[in-house]
Amino acid sequence: MAAAEIELGLDTFGDTTLGADGAPKPAAQVIRDVVEQAKLADALGLDYFGIGEHHREDFAISAPDMVLSAIAGQTKNIRLGSAVTVLSSDDPIRVFQRFSTLDAVSGGRAEVTLGRGSFTESFPLFGLDLAQYEELFEEKLELFSEVRKQGPVSWDGKTRPALNEQMVYPHTESGLLKSWVAVGGSPQSVVRAAHYGLPLMLAIIGGEPLQFAPFADLYHRALKEFGQPEQPIGVHSPGHIADTDQEALDELWPHYSAMHNRIGRDRGWPPMTRGQFNATAGPDGALMVGSPETVAKKIIKVAKALGLSRFDLKYSHGTLPHEAMLKSIELYATKVAPLVREGLKQA
């Protein structure tokens, strides 16, 4: 059963958008636009703003914590974090230090979502071997979980030098930095999150969200088996909101399909058809696209089925213009959020 007071957040990858002249905006302007989007989300009372890490031309943000620190100085209440931090190609100690610093400057509003990411550009960029894909994440998550306890750390592994009773600073004032593990569909990853007693963030970007219900069940069972307390489950899903269903679909389609096809060329996907897009945006699909009423109904359905404590709408999609995203954020906060909260209270 979903939490009665579900948290509703936003995620962005800082996608490189188009300007009024139809040309791609410079990365610097895209980053400034993301700050403006976060300020609006805070002003409208949303709960969370997450920024993903990428190292590609089509995404402007490679250092989310830096952008989040800028946002922290211009917001008051919204929680700030990553979506995701690619832990496999980073240093767990530096990740903790950056986000504990963000926690300080934001007055205790920082979170981090740890994952392997769906792109691999960071591996050659930082001199890492893709053959160690699993081992890197496994070891680094183990070390991060120890650092997060804010006590002396002793650790030994294959992917970095050992630590012996080493303290890591700065500490957070709250005592524990809220840290999620992002999972894209691997049972082993679900069990790993439970093993460390960390909240689970399900990235549902395709297919039917209700097919993830077994993962939620597995997570709860694994927490019990490991003797861990109950932890929240969140979902990250893409979507776009406009005044009507047709307007939302027509507005998103050219940008979403271009993004899908561009990435698909690297991964061997066939081009997306409008029929496939409409099906994914339909009542049982992962795309949360439509009017506020339509999107709220889909979020309520998923939240009930998976027992969610948080839902994050990934509102940026390729070249979708900044102005369209601002309108989507406004409708999400002012129309969708009240409908979702009321619908879950009646559950």
CSV table of C-alpha atoms in Angstrom, one decimal, residues 180-309:
chain,number,residue,atom,x,y,z
A,180,TRP,CA,18.8,5.5,-2.5
A,181,VAL,CA,19.8,2.6,-4.8
A,182,ALA,CA,18.5,2.9,-8.3
A,183,VAL,CA,17.4,-0.3,-10.0
A,184,GLY,CA,16.4,-0.8,-13.6
A,185,GLY,CA,15.0,-4.3,-13.5
A,186,SER,CA,17.6,-6.7,-11.9
A,187,PRO,CA,16.5,-8.9,-9.0
A,188,GLN,CA,20.1,-9.0,-7.8
A,189,SER,CA,20.1,-5.2,-7.6
A,190,VAL,CA,16.9,-5.2,-5.5
A,191,VAL,CA,18.4,-7.7,-3.1
A,192,ARG,CA,21.7,-5.7,-2.9
A,193,ALA,CA,19.7,-2.5,-1.9
A,194,ALA,CA,18.0,-4.5,0.8
A,195,HIS,CA,21.3,-6.0,2.0
A,196,TYR,CA,22.6,-2.5,2.8
A,197,GLY,CA,19.2,-1.3,4.2
A,198,LEU,CA,19.0,1.5,1.6
A,199,PRO,CA,15.8,2.8,0.0
A,200,LEU,CA,14.9,1.4,-3.4
A,201,MET,CA,14.3,3.6,-6.5
A,202,LEU,CA,12.8,1.7,-9.4
A,203,ALA,CA,13.6,3.3,-12.8
A,204,ILE,CA,10.5,2.4,-14.9
A,205,ILE,CA,11.1,3.9,-18.3
A,206,GLY,CA,9.3,1.3,-20.5
A,207,GLY,CA,6.9,-1.6,-20.4
A,208,GLU,CA,4.1,-1.8,-17.8
A,209,PRO,CA,4.9,-0.4,-14.4
A,210,LEU,CA,2.7,-3.0,-12.6
A,211,GLN,CA,5.2,-5.6,-13.8
A,212,PHE,CA,7.6,-4.2,-11.2
A,213,ALA,CA,5.3,-5.4,-8.3
A,214,PRO,CA,7.4,-8.6,-7.8
A,215,PHE,CA,10.5,-6.4,-7.3
A,216,ALA,CA,8.7,-4.5,-4.6
A,217,ASP,CA,7.7,-7.8,-2.9
A,218,LEU,CA,11.2,-9.1,-3.2
A,219,TYR,CA,12.6,-6.0,-1.7
A,220,HIS,CA,10.3,-6.3,1.4
A,221,ARG,CA,11.2,-9.9,1.8
A,222,ALA,CA,14.9,-9.3,1.5
A,223,LEU,CA,14.8,-6.5,4.0
A,224,LYS,CA,13.3,-8.9,6.6
A,225,GLU,CA,15.8,-11.7,5.8
A,226,PHE,CA,18.7,-9.3,6.3
A,227,GLY,CA,17.2,-8.0,9.5
A,228,GLN,CA,16.9,-4.5,8.1
A,229,PRO,CA,14.1,-2.0,9.0
A,230,GLU,CA,11.4,-1.2,6.4
A,231,GLN,CA,12.6,1.4,3.8
A,232,PRO,CA,10.7,3.5,1.2
A,233,ILE,CA,10.3,2.5,-2.4
A,234,GLY,CA,10.3,5.2,-5.1
A,235,VAL,CA,9.7,5.2,-8.8
A,236,HIS,CA,11.3,7.3,-11.5
A,237,SER,CA,9.3,7.5,-14.7
A,238,PRO,CA,9.2,9.8,-17.7
A,239,GLY,CA,6.3,12.0,-18.5
A,240,HIS,CA,4.9,15.3,-19.7
A,241,ILE,CA,1.7,17.2,-18.8
A,242,ALA,CA,-0.3,19.7,-20.8
A,243,ASP,CA,-3.9,20.9,-20.6
A,244,THR,CA,-5.3,18.0,-22.6
A,245,ASP,CA,-4.2,14.5,-23.4
A,246,GLN,CA,-3.8,15.2,-27.1
A,247,GLU,CA,-1.8,18.4,-26.5
A,248,ALA,CA,0.6,16.5,-24.2
A,249,LEU,CA,1.1,13.7,-26.7
A,250,ASP,CA,1.6,16.0,-29.7
A,251,GLU,CA,3.9,18.3,-27.8
A,252,LEU,CA,6.1,15.4,-26.5
A,253,TRP,CA,6.2,13.1,-29.5
A,254,PRO,CA,8.7,14.8,-31.8
A,255,HIS,CA,11.2,15.3,-29.0
A,256,TYR,CA,10.8,12.0,-27.3
A,257,SER,CA,11.0,10.0,-30.6
A,258,ALA,CA,14.1,11.9,-31.7
A,259,MET,CA,15.8,11.2,-28.4
A,260,HIS,CA,14.8,7.5,-28.4
A,261,ASN,CA,16.0,7.1,-32.0
A,262,ARG,CA,19.3,8.9,-31.3
A,263,ILE,CA,20.1,6.6,-28.4
A,264,GLY,CA,18.7,3.6,-30.2
A,265,ARG,CA,21.2,4.0,-33.0
A,266,ASP,CA,24.0,3.4,-30.5
A,267,ARG,CA,22.1,0.4,-28.9
A,268,GLY,CA,20.6,-1.3,-32.0
A,269,TRP,CA,17.0,-0.3,-31.3
A,270,PRO,CA,14.6,0.0,-34.2
A,271,PRO,CA,13.1,3.5,-34.8
A,272,MET,CA,10.1,4.3,-32.6
A,273,THR,CA,6.7,4.6,-34.3
A,274,ARG,CA,3.9,6.9,-33.2
A,275,GLY,CA,1.8,3.8,-32.4
A,276,GLN,CA,4.4,2.5,-30.0
A,277,PHE,CA,4.7,5.9,-28.4
A,278,ASN,CA,0.9,6.1,-27.9
A,279,ALA,CA,0.8,2.6,-26.4
A,280,THR,CA,3.6,3.5,-24.0
A,281,ALA,CA,1.7,6.6,-23.0
A,282,GLY,CA,-1.5,4.6,-22.7
A,283,PRO,CA,-3.3,3.6,-19.4
A,284,ASP,CA,-0.9,0.6,-18.7
A,285,GLY,CA,2.4,2.1,-20.1
A,286,ALA,CA,5.3,3.7,-18.4
A,287,LEU,CA,5.0,7.2,-19.9
A,288,MET,CA,3.1,9.5,-17.7
A,289,VAL,CA,1.8,11.7,-20.5
A,290,GLY,CA,-1.5,13.6,-20.7
A,291,SER,CA,-3.8,16.0,-18.9
A,292,PRO,CA,-3.4,16.4,-15.1
A,293,GLU,CA,-6.3,14.1,-14.5
A,294,THR,CA,-4.9,11.4,-16.8
A,295,VAL,CA,-1.4,11.6,-15.3
A,296,ALA,CA,-2.7,11.7,-11.7
A,297,LYS,CA,-4.8,8.5,-12.3
A,298,LYS,CA,-1.7,6.7,-13.6
A,299,ILE,CA,0.5,7.7,-10.7
A,300,ILE,CA,-2.2,6.7,-8.2
A,301,LYS,CA,-2.4,3.3,-9.9
A,302,VAL,CA,1.3,2.7,-9.8
A,303,ALA,CA,1.7,4.0,-6.3
A,304,LYS,CA,-1.0,1.7,-4.9
A,305,ALA,CA,0.4,-1.4,-6.8
A,306,LEU,CA,4.0,-0.9,-5.7
A,307,GLY,CA,3.5,0.7,-2.3
A,308,LEU,CA,5.3,3.9,-3.1
A,309,SER,CA,6.6,6.5,-0.8
